[in-house]
Coordinates of C-alpha atoms in Angstrom, one line a residue:
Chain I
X1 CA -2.0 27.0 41.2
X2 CA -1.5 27.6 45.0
X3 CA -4.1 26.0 47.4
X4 CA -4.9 27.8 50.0
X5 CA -5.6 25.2 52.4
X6 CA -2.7 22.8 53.3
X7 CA -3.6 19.0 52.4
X8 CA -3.5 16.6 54.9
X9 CA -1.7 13.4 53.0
X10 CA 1.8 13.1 52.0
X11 CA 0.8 12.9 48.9
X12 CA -1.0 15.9 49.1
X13 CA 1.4 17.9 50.4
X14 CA 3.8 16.6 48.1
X15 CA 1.3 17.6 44.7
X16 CA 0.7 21.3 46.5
X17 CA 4.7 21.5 46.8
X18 CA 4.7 20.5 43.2
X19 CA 2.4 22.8 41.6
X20 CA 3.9 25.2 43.8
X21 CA 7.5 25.0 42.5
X22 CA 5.8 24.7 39.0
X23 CA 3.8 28.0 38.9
X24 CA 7.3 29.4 40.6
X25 CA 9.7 28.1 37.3
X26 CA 6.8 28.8 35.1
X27 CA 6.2 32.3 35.6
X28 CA 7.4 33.8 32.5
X29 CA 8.9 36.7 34.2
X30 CA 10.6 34.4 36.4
X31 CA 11.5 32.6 33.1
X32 CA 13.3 35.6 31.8
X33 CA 15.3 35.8 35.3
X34 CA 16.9 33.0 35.9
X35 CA 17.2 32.1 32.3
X36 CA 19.4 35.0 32.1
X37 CA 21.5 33.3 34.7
X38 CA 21.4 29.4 32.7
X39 CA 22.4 31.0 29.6
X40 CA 25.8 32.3 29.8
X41 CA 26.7 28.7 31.5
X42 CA 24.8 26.4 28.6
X43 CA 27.0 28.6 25.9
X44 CA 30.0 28.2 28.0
X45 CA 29.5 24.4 28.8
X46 CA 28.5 23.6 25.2
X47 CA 31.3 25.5 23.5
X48 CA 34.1 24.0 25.7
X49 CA 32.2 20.3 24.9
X50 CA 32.1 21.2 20.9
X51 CA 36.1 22.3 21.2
X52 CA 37.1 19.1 23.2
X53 CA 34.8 16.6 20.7
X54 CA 36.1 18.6 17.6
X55 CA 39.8 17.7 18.7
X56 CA 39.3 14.4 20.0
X57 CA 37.7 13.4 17.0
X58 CA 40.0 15.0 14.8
X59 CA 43.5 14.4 16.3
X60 CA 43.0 11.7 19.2
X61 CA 40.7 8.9 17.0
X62 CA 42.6 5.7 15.6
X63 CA 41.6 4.5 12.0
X64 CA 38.8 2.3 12.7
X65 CA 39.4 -1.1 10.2
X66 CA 35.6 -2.0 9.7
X67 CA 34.1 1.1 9.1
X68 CA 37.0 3.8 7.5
X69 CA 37.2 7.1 8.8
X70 CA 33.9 8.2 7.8
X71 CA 32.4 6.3 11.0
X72 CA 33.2 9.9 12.6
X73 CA 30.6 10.8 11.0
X74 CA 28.4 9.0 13.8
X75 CA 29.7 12.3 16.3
X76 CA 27.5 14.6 14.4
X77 CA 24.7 11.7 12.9
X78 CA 23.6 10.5 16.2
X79 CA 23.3 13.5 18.5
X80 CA 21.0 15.0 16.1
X81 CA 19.0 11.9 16.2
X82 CA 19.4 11.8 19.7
X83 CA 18.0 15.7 20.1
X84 CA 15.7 14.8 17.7
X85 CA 13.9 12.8 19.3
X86 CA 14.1 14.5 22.4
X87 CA 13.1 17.9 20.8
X88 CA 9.7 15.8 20.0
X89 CA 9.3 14.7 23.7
X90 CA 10.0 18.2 24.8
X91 CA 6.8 19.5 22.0
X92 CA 5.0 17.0 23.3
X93 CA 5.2 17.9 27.2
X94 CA 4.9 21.2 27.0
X95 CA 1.6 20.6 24.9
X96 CA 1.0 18.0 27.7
X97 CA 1.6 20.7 30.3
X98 CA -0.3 23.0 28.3
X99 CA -3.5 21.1 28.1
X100 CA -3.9 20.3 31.7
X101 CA -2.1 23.1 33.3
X102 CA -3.3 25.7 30.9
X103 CA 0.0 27.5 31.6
X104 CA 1.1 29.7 29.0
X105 CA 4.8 29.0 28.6
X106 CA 4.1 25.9 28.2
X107 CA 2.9 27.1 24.8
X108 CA 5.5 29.2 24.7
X109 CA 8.5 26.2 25.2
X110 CA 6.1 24.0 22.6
X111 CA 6.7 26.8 20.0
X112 CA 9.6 27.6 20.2
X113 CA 10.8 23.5 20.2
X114 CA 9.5 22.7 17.3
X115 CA 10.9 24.7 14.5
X116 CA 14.8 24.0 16.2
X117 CA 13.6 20.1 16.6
X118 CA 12.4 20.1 13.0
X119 CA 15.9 21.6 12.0
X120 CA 18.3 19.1 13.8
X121 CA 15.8 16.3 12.2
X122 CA 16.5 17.3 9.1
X123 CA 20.3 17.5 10.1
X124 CA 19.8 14.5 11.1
X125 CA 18.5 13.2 7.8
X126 CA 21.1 14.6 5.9
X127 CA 24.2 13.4 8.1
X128 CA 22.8 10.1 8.1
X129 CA 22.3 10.5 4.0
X130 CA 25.9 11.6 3.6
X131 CA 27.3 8.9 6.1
X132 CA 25.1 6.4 3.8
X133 CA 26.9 6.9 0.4
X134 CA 30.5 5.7 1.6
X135 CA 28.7 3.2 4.0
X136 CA 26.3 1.4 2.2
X137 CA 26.6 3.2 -1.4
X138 CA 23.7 4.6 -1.4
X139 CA 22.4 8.1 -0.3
X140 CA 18.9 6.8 1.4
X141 CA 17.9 3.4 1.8
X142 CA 14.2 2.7 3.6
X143 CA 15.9 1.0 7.0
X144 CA 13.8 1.1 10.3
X145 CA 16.5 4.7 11.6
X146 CA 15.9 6.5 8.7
X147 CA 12.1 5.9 7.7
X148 CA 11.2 6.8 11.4
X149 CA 13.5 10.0 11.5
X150 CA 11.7 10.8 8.2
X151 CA 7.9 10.3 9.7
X152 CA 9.3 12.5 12.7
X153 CA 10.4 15.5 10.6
X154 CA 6.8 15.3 8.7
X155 CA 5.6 15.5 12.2
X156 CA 7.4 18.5 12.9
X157 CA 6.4 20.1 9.6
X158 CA 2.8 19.3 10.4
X159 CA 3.1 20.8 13.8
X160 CA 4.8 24.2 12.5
X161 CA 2.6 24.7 9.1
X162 CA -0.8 23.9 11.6
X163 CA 0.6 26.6 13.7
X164 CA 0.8 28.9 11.6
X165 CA -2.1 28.4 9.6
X166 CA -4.6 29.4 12.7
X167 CA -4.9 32.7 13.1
X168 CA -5.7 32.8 17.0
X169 CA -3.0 32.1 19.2
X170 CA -4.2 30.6 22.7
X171 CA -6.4 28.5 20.0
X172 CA -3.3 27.6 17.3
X173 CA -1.4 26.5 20.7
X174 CA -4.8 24.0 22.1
X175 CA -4.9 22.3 18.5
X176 CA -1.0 22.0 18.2
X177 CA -0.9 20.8 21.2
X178 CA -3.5 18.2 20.2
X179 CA -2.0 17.0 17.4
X180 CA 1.2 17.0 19.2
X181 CA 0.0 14.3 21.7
X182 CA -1.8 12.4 18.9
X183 CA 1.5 11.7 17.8
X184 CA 3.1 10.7 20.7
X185 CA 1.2 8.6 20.7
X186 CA 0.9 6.9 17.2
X187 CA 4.5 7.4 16.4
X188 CA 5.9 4.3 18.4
X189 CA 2.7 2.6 16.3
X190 CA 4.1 3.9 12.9
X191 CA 7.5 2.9 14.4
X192 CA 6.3 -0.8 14.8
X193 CA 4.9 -1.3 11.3
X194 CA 8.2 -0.4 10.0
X195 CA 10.0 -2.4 11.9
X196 CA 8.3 -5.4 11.0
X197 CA 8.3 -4.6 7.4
X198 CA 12.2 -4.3 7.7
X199 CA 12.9 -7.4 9.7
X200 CA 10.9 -9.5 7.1
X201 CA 12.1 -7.7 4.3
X202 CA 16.0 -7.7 4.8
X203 CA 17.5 -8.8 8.3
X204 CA 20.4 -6.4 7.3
X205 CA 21.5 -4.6 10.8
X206 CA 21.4 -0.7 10.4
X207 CA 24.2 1.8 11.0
X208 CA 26.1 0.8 14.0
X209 CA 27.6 -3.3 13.5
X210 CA 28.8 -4.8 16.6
X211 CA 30.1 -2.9 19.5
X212 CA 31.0 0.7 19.2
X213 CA 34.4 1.0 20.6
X214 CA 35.5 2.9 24.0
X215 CA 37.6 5.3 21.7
X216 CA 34.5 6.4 19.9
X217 CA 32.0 6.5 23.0
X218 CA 34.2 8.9 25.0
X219 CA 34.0 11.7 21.9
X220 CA 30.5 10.5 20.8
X221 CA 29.4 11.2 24.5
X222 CA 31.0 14.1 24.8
X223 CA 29.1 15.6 21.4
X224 CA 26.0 14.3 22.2
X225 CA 26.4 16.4 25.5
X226 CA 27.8 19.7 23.8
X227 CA 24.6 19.4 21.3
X228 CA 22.2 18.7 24.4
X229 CA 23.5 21.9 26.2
X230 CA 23.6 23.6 22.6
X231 CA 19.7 22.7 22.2
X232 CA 18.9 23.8 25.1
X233 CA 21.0 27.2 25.0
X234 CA 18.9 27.7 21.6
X235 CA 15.4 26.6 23.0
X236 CA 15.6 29.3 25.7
X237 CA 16.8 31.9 23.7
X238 CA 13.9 31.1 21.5
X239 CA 11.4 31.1 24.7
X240 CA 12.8 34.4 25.4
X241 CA 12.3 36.0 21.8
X242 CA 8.5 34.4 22.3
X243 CA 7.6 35.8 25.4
X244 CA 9.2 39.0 24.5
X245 CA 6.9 38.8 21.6
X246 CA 3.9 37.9 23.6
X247 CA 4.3 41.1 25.7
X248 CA 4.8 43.5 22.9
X249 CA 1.7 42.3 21.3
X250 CA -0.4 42.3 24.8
X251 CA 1.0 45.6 25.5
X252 CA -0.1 46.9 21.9
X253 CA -3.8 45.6 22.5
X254 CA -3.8 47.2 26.3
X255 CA -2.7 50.7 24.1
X256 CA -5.2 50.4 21.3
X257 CA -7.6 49.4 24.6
X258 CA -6.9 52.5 25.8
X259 CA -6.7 54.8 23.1
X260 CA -10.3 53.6 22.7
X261 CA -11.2 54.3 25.8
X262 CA -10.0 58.1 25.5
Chain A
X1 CA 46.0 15.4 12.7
X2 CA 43.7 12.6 11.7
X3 CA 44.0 11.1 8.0
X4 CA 40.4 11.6 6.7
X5 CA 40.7 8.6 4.2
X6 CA 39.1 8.1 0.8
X7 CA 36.2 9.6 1.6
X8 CA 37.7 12.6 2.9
X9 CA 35.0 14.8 0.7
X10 CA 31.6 13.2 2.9
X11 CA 33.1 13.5 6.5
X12 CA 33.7 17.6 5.3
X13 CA 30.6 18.2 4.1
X14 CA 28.6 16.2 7.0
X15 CA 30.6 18.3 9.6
X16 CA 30.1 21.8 7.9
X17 CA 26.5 21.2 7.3
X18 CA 26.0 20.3 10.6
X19 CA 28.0 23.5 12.0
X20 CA 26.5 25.7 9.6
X21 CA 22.9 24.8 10.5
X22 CA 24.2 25.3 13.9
X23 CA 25.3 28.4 13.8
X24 CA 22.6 29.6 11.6
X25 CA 20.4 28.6 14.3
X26 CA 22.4 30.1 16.8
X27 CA 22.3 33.6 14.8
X28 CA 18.7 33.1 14.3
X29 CA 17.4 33.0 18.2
X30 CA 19.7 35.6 18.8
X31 CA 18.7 38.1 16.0
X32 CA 14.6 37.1 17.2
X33 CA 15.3 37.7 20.5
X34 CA 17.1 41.4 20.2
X35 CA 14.4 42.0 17.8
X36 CA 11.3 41.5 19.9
X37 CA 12.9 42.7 23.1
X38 CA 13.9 46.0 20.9
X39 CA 10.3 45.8 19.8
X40 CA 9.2 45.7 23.2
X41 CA 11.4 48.6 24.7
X42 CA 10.0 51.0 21.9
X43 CA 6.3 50.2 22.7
X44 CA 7.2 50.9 26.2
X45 CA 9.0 54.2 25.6
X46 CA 6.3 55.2 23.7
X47 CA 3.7 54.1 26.7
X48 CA 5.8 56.0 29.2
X49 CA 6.0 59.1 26.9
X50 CA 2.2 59.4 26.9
Chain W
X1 CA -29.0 4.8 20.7
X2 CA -31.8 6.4 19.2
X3 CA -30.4 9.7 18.6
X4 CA -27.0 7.9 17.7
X5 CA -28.6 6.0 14.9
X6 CA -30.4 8.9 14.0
X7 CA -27.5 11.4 13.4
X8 CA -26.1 8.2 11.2
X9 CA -28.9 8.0 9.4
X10 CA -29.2 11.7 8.9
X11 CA -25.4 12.1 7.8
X12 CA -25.8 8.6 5.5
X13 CA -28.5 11.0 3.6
X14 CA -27.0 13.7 3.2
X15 CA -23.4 12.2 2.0
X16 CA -26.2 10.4 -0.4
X17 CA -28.0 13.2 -1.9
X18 CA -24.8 15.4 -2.2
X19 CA -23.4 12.5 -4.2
X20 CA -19.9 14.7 -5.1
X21 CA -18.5 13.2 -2.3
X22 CA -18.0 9.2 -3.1
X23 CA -18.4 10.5 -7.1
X24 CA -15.0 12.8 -6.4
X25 CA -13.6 9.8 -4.4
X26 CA -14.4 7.1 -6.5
X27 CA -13.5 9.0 -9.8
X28 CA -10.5 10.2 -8.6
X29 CA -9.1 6.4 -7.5
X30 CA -9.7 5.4 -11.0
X31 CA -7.9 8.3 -12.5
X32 CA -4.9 8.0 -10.5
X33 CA -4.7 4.2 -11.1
X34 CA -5.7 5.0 -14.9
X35 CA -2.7 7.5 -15.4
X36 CA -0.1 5.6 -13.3
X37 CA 0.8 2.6 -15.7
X38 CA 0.5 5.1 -18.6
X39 CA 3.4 6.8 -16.7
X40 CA 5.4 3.5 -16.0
X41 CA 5.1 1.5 -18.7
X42 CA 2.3 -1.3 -19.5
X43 CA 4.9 -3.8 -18.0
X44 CA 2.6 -6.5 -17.0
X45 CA 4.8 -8.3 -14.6
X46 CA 5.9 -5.0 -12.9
X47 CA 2.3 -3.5 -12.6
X48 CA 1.6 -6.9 -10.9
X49 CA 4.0 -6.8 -8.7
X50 CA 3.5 -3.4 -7.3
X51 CA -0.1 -3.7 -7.3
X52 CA -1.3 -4.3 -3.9
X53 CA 1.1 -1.3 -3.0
X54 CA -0.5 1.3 -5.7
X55 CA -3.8 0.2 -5.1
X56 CA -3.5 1.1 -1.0
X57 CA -1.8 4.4 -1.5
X58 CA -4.4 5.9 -4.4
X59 CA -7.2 4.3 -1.5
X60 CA -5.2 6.6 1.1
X61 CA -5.3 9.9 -1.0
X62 CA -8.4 9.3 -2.4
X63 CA -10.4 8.7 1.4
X64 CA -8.1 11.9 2.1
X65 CA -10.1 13.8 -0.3
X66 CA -13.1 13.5 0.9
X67 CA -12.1 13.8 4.6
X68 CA -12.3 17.4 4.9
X69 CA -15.9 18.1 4.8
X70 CA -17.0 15.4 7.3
X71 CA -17.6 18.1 10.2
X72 CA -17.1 21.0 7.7
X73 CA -20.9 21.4 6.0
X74 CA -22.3 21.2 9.7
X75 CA -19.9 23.6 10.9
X76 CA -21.3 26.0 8.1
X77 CA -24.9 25.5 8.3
X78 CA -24.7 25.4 12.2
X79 CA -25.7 22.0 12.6
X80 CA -22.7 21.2 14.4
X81 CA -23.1 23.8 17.0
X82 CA -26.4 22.7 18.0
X83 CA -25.1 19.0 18.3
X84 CA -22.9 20.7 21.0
X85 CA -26.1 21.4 23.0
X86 CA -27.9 18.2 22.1
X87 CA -28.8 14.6 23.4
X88 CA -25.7 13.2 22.6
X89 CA -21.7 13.3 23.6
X90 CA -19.8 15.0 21.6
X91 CA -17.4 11.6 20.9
X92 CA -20.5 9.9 20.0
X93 CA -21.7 12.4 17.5
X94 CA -17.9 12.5 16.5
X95 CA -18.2 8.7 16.5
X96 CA -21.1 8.7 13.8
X97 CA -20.2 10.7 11.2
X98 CA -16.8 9.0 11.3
X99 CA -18.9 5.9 10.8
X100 CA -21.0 7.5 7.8
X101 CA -17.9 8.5 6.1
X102 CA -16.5 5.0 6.3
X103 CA -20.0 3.4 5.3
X104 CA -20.5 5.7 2.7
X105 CA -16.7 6.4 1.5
X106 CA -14.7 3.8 2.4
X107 CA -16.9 1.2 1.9
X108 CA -17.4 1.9 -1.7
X109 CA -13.5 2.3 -2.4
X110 CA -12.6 -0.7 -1.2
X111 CA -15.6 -2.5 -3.3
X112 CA -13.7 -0.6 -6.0
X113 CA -10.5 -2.7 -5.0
X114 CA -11.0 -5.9 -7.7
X115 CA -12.1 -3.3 -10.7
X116 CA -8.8 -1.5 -10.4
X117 CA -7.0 -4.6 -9.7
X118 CA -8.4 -5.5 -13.0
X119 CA -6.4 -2.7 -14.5
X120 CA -3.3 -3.5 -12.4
X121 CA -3.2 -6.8 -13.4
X122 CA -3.5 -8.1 -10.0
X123 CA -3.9 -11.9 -9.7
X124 CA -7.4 -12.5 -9.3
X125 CA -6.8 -14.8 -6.2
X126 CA -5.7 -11.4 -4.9
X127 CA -9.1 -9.7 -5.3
X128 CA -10.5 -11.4 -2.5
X129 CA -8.1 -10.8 0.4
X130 CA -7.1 -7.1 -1.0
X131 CA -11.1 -6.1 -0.8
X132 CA -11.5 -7.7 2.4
X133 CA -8.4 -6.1 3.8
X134 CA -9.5 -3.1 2.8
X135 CA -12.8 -3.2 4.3
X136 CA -11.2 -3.9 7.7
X137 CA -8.3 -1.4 7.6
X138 CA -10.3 1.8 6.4
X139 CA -12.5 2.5 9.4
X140 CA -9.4 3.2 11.0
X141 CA -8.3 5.8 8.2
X142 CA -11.8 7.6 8.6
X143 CA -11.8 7.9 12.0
X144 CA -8.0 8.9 12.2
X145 CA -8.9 11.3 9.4
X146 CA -11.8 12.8 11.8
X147 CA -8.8 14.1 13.7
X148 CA -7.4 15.9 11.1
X149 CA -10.8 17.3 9.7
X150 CA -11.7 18.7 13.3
X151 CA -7.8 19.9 14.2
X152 CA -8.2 21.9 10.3
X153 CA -12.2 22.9 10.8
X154 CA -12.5 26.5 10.1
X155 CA -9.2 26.9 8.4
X156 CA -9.0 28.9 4.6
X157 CA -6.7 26.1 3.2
X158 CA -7.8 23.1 6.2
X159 CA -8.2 20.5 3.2
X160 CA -4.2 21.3 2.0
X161 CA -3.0 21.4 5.1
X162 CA -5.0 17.9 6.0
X163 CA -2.9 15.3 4.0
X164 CA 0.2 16.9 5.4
X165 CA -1.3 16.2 8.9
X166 CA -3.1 12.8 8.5
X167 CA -1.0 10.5 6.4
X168 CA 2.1 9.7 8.6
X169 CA -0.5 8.5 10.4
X170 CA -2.0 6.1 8.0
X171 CA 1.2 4.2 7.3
X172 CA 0.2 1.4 9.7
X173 CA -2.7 0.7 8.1
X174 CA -0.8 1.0 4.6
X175 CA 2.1 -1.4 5.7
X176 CA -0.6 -4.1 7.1
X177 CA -2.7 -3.6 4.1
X178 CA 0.0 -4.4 1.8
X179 CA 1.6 -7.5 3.8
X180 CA -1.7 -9.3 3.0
X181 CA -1.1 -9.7 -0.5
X182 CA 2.6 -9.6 -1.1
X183 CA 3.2 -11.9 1.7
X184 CA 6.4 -10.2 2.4
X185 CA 5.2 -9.8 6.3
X186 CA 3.8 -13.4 6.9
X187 CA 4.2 -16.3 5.2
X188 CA 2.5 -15.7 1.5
X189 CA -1.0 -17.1 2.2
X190 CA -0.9 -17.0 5.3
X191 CA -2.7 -13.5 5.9
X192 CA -4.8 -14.0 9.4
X193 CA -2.0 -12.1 11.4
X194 CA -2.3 -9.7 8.9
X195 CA -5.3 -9.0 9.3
X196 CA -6.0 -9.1 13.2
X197 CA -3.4 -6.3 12.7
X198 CA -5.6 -4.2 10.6
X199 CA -8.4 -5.0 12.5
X200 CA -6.2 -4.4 16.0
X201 CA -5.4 -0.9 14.2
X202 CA -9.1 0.0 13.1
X203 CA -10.7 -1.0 16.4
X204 CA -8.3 1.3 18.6
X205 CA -9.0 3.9 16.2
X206 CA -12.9 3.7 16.7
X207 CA -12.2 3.5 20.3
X208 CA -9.4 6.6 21.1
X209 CA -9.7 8.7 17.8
X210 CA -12.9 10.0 18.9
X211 CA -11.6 11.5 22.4
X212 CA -8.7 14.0 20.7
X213 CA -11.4 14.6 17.9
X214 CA -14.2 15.8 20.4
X215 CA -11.1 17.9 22.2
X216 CA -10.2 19.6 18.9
X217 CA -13.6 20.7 17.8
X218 CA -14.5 22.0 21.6
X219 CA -11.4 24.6 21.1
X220 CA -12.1 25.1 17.0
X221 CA -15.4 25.9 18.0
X222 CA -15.8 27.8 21.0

């Protein structure tokens, strides 16, 4: 990554300072350093956030007249859709970064993504299914949210099942990646369809009517914030388990290399 | 503490699937990453043995 | 040029002479559409009115079938190895066979679209706009589907895993397709917009589809 001669344009200088810094935070045994150090403070953060939301939520939030109590539901529906999504956008760069940077933990962070982004979809799925019943008194109706949370957890599934299914890993992690970006790309495309079929269909609004009031942002911020910390306590762990798993594997082929040798 | 309303029974299950899956996953990275890291101490052991 | 119309000459052929490829599509569209108003009921208003809908999605799984052995019998003979070396680009040949499949696959299903319809008890005013629309929305589902087939080349189960892979993708086509009939999208009738959709859909899908397709097969078969 490091160019031996320094450019001459800002720009230039700027890219080599950029690659530079990248190749630094992407060197997996870098990784395992100073994701050592993050960790302990994402758990921290993120339980302290959890405690706070839990209580505010459950001691501090007035009856809300429109929507019943179950609207605090929405504190544990829409960070998963939120980290849902962004779990998707984190697959898809790091197959981005893979493809044109070659760099293996970008593999690594692609893997390890998807199996925790498929789980909070499909938290996501089923909050939003329970939060329907009361709501609209029904457990799944075909709305824009829902349909499109759906597709994106049949993307995840697809991602993780053609994983697994090749046998060779630098290769399972290209084609992954592949049909990672495909989607990226086609899913605001699938997203579009959908909407148009709802708006002709029914012009019925989806989960969220009106303003959401100030005393439901502060503990709906607050969660989404605890479950963005959360995600990203679990996606290093999980890049950790990986590359640990990487080396035991290398290390076993460099033995049986050697063994042969002998 | 907050009165959970008629529909007491779907904000309790929506928070404790939610918390469960959680914490599942929270078990699960853990266990994966003591495993391979235990994995990988053993094959070195055995490495620096030879 | 030459060797583009060539390879689509060559694959037309083939697809031709095997025959089991339309025969399995083609058979298995009626067979689905046979069995599904046996399982709902001969309700003649009902199977009208989710015609258009049953007709697209047995289309879908039936092109689906087919879909995984457009670069797999060249990848087994070695035909698509030596392609690698030849006259043309990769996307190109990638771009042909994609085009074979659609002549020689999708083509045929959606000339299928009035006989089922038949069956469905589709208005017959419908026939015409539901054949045309299918004949403009498929090229996009084969050369979407040539994604798939060269992200699942080489695999033991690749035509399982494919459908899994490939049809999230195909719901634009399917929602456009539909709205042309049911008028639920546009104004009943009034199906140009409709259409320059699908055809919006299908020509982006000739134009990029064949770059991540290319990509895929360069690491499947390397």
């Amino acid at each position: 990554m490091t160019t031996t001669t320094e450019p001459t344009t800002f720009w230039g200088r700027l890219w080599t300072r950029f690659n530079n810094f990248f190749s630094t935070i992407a060197n997996p045994g870098n990784f395992l350093n100073y994701s050592a150090k993050i960790l302990p403070w994402l758990a921290g953060l993120s339980a302290i956030g959890f405690a706070t939301g839990l209580y505010i939520t459950f001691f501090k939030t007035p009856l809300d007249e429109e929507m019943g109590q179950t609207v605090i539901i929405m504190f544990v529906h829409v960070p998963a859709a939120w980290i849902a999504q962004m779990s998707y956008a984190l697959v898809a760069a790091s197959s981005f970064g893979l493809l044109v940077w070659r760099h293996p933990l970008a593999d690594v962070s692609a893997k390890a993504a998807a199996p925790l982004g498929a789980t909070i979809t499909f938290l996501c799925l089923v909050t939003g299914s329970i939060w329907g019943r009361p709501d609209w008194g029904t457990y799944w109706q075909w709305d824009l949210r829902m349909t499109s949370v759906l597709v994106l957890f049949l993307l995840f599934i697809g991602l993780i099942t053609l994983r697994s299914a090749i046998e060779e890993e630098t290769q399972a992690g290209k084609i992954t990646a592949i049909l990672a970006l495909v989607g990226v790309i086609l899913l605001p495309v699938i997203k579009l369809s959908v909407e148009w079929q709802q708006s002709a269909l029914h012009q019925k609004a989806g989960i969220i009517r009106g303003e959401v009031a100030i005393e439901f942002l502060i503990p709906l911020f607050i969660m989404a914030l605890s479950y963005t910390l959360l995600f990203f306590y679990l996606h290093m762990k999980a890049m950790r388990a990986e590359i640990y798993r990487r080396r035991t594997i290398s290390q076993q082929r460099r033995l049986a290399y050697e063994d042969h040798q002998d | 503490m907050l009165d959970l309303g008629p529909f007491s029974e779907f904000i309790i299950a929506a928070y404790s699937i939610s918390f469960v899956t959680l914490v599942g996953l929270i078990i699960w990275v853990h266990h994966s990453e003591s495993h391979h890291k235990k994995q990988l101490d053993l094959l070195k052991e055995t490495i620096d043995k030879q | 040029m030459n060797a583009f119309l060539a390879l689509l000459k060559r694959d037309i052929r083939l697809s031709l002479k095997e025959g089991g490829t339309i025969g399995i599509a083609l058979g298995f569209n009626l067979i689905v559409v046979t069995i599904l108003p046996l399982g709902i009921g001969p309700d003649q208003n009902l199977l009208n009115q989710i015609a258009p809908g049953v007709l697209w999605v047995t289309l879908l799984l039936s092109l689906l079938l087919s879909l995984d052995r457009l670069f797999l019998t060249d990848h087994e003979e070695g035909t698509l190895e030596q392609m690698f070396h030849g006259p043309l680009p990769l996307e190109l040949v990638v771009v042909a066979k994609a085009l074979a499949h659609w002549l020689t696959v999708g083509v045929p299903l959606s000339l299928m679209t009035p006989a089922l319809g038949l069956l469905m008890n589709l208005s017959t005013e419908q026939f015409g706009i539901l054949t045309l629309a299918a004949l403009i929305g498929t090229p996009a589902l084969s050369f979407l589907g040539a994604i798939g087939a060269a992200l699942t080349l080489g695999l033991k189960r690749g035509g399982l895993l494919l459908p899994l892979l490939i049809l999230p993708f195909f719901i634009p086509t399917l929602i456009f397709g539909v709205s042309t009939t049911t008028g639920y999208l546009f104004p009943a009738g009034n199906y140009d917009s409709a259409l320059a959709l699908l055809a919006a859909i299908s020509l982006s899908s000739i134009v990029l589809a064949p770059f991540p397709t290319a990509w895929a097969l360069r690491f499947n078969m390397n």
